Coordinates of C-alpha atoms and ligand atoms in Angstrom, one line a residue:
X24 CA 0.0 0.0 0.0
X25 CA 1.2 3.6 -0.5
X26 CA 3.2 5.0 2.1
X27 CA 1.3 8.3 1.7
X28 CA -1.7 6.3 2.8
X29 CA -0.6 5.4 6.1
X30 CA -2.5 7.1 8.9
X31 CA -4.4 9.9 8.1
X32 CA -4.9 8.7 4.0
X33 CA -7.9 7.2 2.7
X34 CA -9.7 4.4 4.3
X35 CA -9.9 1.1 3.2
X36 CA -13.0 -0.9 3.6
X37 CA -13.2 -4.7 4.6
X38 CA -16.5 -6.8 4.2
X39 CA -16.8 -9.3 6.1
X40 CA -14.6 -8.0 8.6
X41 CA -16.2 -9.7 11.6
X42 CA -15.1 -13.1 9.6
X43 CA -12.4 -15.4 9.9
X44 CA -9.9 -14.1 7.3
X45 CA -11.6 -10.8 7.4
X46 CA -10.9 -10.0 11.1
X47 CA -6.9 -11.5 10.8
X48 CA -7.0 -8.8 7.7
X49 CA -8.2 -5.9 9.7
X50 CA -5.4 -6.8 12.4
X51 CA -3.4 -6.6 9.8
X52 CA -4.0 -3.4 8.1
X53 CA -4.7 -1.7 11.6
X54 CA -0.9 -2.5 12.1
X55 CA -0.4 -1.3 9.3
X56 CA -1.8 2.2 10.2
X57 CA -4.5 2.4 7.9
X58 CA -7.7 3.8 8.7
X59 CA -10.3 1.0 8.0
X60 CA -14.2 0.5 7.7
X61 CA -15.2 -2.6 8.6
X62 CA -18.9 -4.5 7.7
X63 CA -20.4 -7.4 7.9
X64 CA -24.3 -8.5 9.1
X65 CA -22.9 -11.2 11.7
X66 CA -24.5 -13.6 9.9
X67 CA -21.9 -16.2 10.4
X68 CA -19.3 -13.5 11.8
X69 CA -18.9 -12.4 15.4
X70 CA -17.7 -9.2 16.7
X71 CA -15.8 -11.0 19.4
X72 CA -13.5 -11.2 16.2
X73 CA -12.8 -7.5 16.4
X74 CA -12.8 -6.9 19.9
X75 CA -9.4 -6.6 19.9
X76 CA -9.4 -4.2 17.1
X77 CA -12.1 -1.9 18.6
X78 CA -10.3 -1.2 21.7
X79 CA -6.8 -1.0 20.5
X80 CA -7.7 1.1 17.4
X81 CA -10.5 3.0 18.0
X82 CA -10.3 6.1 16.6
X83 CA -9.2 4.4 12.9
X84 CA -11.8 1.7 13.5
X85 CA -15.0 2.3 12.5
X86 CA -17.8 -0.7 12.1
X87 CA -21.2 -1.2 10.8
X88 CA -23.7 -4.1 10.8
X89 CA -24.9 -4.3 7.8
X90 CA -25.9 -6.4 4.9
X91 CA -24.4 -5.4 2.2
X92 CA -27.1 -6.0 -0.6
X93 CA -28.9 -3.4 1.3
X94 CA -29.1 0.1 1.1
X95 CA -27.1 0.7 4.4
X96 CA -23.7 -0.2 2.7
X97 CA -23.7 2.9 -0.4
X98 CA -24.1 5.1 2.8
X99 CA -20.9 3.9 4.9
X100 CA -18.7 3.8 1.4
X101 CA -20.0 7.6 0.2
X102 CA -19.2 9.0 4.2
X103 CA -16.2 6.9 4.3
X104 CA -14.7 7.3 0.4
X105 CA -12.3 4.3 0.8
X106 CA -9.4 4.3 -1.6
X107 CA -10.0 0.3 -2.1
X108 CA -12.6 -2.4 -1.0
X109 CA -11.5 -6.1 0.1
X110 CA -14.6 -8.3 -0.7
X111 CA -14.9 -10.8 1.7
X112 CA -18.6 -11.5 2.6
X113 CA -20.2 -14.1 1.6
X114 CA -22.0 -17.0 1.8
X115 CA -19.0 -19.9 2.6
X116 CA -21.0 -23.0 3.7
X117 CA -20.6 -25.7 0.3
X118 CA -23.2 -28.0 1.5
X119 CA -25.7 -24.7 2.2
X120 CA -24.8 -23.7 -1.4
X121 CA -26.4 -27.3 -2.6
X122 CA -29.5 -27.3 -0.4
X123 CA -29.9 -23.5 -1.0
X124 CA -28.3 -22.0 -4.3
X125 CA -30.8 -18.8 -4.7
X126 CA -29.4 -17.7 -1.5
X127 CA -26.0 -18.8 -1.7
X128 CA -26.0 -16.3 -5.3
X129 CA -28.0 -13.8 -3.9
X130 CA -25.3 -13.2 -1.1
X131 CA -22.3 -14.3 -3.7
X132 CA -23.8 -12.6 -6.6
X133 CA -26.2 -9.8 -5.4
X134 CA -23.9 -9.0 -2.7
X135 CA -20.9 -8.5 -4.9
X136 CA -22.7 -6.7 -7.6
X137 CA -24.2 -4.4 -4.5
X138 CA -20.5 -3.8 -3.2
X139 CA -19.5 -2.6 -7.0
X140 CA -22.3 -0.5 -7.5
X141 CA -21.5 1.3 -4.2
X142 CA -17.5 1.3 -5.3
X143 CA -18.2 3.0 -8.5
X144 CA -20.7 5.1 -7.3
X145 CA -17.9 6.7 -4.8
X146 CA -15.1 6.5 -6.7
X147 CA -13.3 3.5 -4.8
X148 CA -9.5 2.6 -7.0
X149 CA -9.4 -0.7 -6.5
X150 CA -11.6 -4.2 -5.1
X151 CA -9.7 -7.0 -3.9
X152 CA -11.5 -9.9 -4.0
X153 CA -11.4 -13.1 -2.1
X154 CA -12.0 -16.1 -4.7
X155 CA -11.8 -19.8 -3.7
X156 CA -9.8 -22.8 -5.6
X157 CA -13.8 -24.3 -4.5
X158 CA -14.9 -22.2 -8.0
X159 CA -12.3 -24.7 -10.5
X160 CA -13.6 -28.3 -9.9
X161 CA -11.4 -31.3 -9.7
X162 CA -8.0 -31.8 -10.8
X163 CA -6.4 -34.8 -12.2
X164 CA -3.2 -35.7 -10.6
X165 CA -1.0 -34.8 -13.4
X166 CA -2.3 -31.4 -13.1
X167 CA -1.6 -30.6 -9.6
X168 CA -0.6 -28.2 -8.1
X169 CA -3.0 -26.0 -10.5
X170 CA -2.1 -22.7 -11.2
X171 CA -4.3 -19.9 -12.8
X172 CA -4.9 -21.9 -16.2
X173 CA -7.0 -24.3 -14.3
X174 CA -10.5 -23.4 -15.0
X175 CA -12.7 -26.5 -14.7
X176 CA -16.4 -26.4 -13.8
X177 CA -17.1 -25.8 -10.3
X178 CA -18.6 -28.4 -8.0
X179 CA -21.3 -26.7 -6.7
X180 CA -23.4 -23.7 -6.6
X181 CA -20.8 -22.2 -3.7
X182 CA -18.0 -22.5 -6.1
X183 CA -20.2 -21.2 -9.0
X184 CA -21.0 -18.0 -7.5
X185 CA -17.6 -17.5 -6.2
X186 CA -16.5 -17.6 -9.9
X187 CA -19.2 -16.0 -11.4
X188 CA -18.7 -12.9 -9.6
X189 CA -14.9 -12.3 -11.2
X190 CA -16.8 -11.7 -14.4
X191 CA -18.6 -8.5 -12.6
X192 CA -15.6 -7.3 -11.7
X193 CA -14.6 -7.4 -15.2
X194 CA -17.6 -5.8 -16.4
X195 CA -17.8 -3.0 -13.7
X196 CA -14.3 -2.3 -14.4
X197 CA -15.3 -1.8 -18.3
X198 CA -18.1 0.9 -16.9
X199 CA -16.1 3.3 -14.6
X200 CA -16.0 1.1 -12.0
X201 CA -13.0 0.2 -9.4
X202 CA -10.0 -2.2 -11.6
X203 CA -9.6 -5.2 -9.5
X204 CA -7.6 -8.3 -8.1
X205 CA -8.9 -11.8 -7.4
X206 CA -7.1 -13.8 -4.6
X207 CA -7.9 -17.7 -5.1
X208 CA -7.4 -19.2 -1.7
X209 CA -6.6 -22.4 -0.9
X210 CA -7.9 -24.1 2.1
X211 CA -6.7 -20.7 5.0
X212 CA -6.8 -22.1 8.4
X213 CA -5.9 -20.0 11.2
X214 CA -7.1 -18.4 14.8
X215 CA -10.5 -17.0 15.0
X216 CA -11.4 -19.4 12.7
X217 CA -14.9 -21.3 13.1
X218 CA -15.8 -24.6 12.4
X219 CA -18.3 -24.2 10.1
X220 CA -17.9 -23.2 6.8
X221 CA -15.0 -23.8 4.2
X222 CA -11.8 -25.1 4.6
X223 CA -12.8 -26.1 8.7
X224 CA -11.0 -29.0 8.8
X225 CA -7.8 -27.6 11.1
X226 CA -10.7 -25.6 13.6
X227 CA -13.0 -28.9 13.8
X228 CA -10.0 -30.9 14.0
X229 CA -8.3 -28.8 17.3
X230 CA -11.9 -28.5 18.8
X231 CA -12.9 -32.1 19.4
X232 CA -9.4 -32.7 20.1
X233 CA -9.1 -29.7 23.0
X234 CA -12.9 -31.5 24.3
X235 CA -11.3 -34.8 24.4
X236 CA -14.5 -36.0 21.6
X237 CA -14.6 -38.3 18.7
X238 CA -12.7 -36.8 15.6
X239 CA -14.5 -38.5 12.6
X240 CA -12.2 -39.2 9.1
X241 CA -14.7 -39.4 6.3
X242 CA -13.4 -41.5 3.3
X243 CA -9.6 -42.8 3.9
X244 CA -8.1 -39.6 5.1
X245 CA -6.1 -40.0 2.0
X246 CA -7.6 -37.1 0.5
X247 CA -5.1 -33.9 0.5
X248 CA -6.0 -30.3 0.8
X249 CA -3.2 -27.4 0.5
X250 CA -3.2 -25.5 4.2
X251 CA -2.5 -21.7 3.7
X252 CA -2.1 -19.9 6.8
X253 CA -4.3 -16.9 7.6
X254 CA -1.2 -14.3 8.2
X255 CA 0.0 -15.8 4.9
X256 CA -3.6 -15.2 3.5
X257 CA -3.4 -11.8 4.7
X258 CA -0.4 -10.5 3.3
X259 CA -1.3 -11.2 0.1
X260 CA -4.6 -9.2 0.7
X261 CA -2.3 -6.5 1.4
X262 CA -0.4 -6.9 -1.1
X263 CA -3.0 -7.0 -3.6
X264 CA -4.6 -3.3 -2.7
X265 CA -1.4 -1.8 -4.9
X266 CA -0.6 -4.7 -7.7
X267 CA -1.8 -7.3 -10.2
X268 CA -4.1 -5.3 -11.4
X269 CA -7.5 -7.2 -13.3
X270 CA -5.9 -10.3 -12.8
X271 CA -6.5 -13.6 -10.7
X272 CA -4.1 -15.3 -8.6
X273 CA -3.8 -18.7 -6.5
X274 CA -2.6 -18.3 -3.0
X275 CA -2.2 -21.4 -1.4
X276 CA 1.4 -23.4 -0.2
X277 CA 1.9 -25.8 -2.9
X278 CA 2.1 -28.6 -0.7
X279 CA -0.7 -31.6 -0.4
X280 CA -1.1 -32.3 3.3
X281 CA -3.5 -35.1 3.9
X282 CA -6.2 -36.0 6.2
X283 CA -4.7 -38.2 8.0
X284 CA -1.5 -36.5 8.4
X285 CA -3.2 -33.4 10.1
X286 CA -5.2 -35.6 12.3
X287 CA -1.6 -37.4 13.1
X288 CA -0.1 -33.9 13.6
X289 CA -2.7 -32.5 16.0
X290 CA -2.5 -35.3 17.7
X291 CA 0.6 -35.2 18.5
X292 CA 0.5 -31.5 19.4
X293 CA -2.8 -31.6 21.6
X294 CA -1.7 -35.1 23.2
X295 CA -5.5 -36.3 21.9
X296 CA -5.0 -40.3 22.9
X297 CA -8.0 -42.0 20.3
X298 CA -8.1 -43.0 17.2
X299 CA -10.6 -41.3 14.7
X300 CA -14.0 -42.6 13.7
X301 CA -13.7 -43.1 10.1
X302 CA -17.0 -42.6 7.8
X303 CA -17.7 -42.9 4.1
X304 CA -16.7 -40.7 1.8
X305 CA -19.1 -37.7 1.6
X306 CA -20.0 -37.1 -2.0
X307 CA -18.6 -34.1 -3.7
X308 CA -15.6 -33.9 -2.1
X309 CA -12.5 -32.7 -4.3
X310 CA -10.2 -35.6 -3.7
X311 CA -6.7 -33.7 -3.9
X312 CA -5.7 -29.9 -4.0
X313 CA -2.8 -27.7 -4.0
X314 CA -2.0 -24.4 -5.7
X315 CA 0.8 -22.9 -8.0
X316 CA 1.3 -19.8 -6.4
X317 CA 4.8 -18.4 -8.7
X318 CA 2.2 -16.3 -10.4
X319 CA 1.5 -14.2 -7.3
X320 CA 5.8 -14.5 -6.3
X321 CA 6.2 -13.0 -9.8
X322 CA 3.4 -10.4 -9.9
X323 CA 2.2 -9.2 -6.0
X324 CA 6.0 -10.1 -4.3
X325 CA 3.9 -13.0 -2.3
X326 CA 4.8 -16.3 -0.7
X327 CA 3.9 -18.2 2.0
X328 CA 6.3 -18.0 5.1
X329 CA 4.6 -20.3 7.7
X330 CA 5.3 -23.7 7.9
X331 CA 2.1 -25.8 8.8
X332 CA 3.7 -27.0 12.3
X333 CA 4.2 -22.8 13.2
X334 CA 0.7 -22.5 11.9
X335 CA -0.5 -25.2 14.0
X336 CA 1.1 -24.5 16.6
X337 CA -0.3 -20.8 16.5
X338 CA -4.0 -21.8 15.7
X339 CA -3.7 -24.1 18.6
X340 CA -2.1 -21.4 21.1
X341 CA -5.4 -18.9 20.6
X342 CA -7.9 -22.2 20.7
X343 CA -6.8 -23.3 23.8
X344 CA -6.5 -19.5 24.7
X345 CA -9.7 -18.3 23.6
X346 CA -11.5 -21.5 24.7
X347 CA -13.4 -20.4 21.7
X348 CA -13.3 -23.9 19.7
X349 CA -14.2 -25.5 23.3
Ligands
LIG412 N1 -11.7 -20.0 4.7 C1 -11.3 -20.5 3.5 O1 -10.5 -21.5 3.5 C2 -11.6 -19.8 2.2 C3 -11.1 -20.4 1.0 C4 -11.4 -19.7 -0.2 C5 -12.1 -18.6 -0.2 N2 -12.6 -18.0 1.0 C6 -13.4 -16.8 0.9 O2 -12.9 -15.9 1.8 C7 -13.9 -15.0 2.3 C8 -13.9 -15.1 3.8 O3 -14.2 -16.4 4.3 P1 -14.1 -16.8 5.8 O4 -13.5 -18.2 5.8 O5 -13.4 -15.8 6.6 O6 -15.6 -17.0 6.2 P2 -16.5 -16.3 7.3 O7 -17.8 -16.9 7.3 O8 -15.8 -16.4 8.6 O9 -16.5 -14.8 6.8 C9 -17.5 -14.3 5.9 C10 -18.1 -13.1 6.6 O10 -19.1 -12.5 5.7 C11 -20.2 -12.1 6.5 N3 -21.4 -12.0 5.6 C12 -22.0 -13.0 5.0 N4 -23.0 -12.6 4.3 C13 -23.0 -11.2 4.4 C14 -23.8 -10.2 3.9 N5 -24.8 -10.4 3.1 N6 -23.5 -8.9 4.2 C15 -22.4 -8.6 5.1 N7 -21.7 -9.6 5.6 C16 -21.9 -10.9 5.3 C17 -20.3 -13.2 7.6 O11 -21.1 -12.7 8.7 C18 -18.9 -13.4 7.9 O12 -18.4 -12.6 9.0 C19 -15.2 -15.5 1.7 O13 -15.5 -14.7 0.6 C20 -14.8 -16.9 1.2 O14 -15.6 -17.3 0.1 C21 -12.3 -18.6 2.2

């Protein structure tokens, strides 16, 4: 971000600040000494998330509930005139997607097309927007790890929207609108992380673990998933507010890590004695993932820095000191 930004500059706004990755991001760019706008309707969000944030920062921390295919959120960006817009809300929940799609789009779809109508209405630079490796369906082993060129049909209507959306901000760029960056994440895990939602596994993992309950394996925990770290996640947020302009990247580690060696692995770490109930297979499921990330090395100066045993380890330090997964 611009130097000349820091402090008294122009705000940047965050939705879905009182999320997971969105509350690690206005951490982050509170650190940073920007003054930032925070929504989000709390639909799946908490504003324990940002307690920290409201009472360290509070006078370059602003926040409003708020829905942001409503009216309320051209409001907040006109008083506020942030410089750029990280686009986090939405709906996250795959299996909600399936059993719900009109909502699932009109929070994905509606929502982003609400946030870009209120960015080029006030004259926002940029929208950084948080895209998910969910939207590119599954990848044959000889592809992997899958870099920006793989574009395969999502899965489901969660990944659909996701995807979907990138095309507005193509189009709203093409009509005066803000240009634009799309960040497809891999699986972030992280503190304040719930364990609903997408990419839970590490959060429901440490919780039953930290209660001493069964940990169920569906499948044969062979499966892999690439485990990005939310600071890691962050950073390339950051990053993104002053580079790689109208394109998309993957952010994600590279490296497969499988079910069964993060259930070994947190084991270990949270001295949980049992053995894990293992279920079928639940249908859907992308059976192996990991992400090319050179692209965003080359182009935003990004790559991941925390090992998964310091990210682990860190997620595990606020669990057990929150209590929050317990
Ligand atoms: N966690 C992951 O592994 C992952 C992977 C890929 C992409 N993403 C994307 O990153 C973003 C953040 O995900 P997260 O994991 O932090 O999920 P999260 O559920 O913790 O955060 C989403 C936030 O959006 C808010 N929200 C939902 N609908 C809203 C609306 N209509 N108006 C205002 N706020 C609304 C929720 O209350 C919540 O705080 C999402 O866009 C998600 O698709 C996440």
């Amino acid at each position: 971000m611009r130097a000349d930004d820091a402090g008294s500059g122009r705000a940047v706004l965050v939705t879905g600040a009182a999320g997971f990755i969105g509350s690690n991001l206005v951490s982050r760019l509170l650190e940073d000494g920007r003054r930032v706008v925070g929504v989000d309707d709390l639909s799946t969000g908490s504003l324990r998330n940002l307690g920290e944030a409201r009472e360290a920062h509070a006078g370059r921390f602003s926040f409003d509930r708020l829905d942001v295919r409503r009216g309320g959120l051209d409001a907040v960006v006109a008083r506020h005139r942030p410089e750029v817009i990280f686009h986090l809300a939405a709906q996250v929940d795959v299996r909600r997607s399936v059993e719900d799609p009109l909502h699932d789009a009109e929070v994905n779809v509606l929502g982003t097309i609400a946030v870009l109508e209120a960015a080029r209405r006030h004259g926002v630079r940029k929208l950084v927007y948080a895209s998910s490796i969910g939207s590119y369906g599954e990848p044959d082993e000889a592809q992997l790890p899958v870099d920006e060129s793989f574009t395969t049909p999502a899965l489901s209507p969660y990944g659909a929207s996701k995807r979907v959306a990138i095309d507005y901000l193509r189009t709203y760029e093409a009509l005066g609108g803000p240009t634009w960056t799309a960040l497809t994440l891999g699986n972030v895990y992280g503190p304040k992380q719930t364990t609903s939602g997408e990419g839970g596994v590490v959060a429901t993992f440490i919780g039953r673990m930290l209660q001493g309950a069964p940990v169920t394996i569906y499948g044969d925990g062979e499966q892999s998933r690439d485990l990005v770290f939310v600071d890691d996640v962050v950073h390339a947020f950051v990053l993104a507010a002053d580079r790689g302009d109208r394109e998309r990247y993957t952010i994600g580690t590279g490296t497969r890590t499988t079910v069964n060696q993060l259930f070994t692995a947190l084991a270990a770490a949270t001295g949980y004695p049992h053995d894990p109930v293992r279920e079928p297979a639940r249908a859907g499921e992308v059976r192996h993932s990991s992400l090319d990330s050179r692209r965003a090395g080359r182009d935003l100066g990004w790559k991941p820095w925390t090992t998964l045993e310091e990210g682990l380890a860190a997620t595990l330090r606020w669990a057990s000191g929150s209590g929050a997964l317990t």
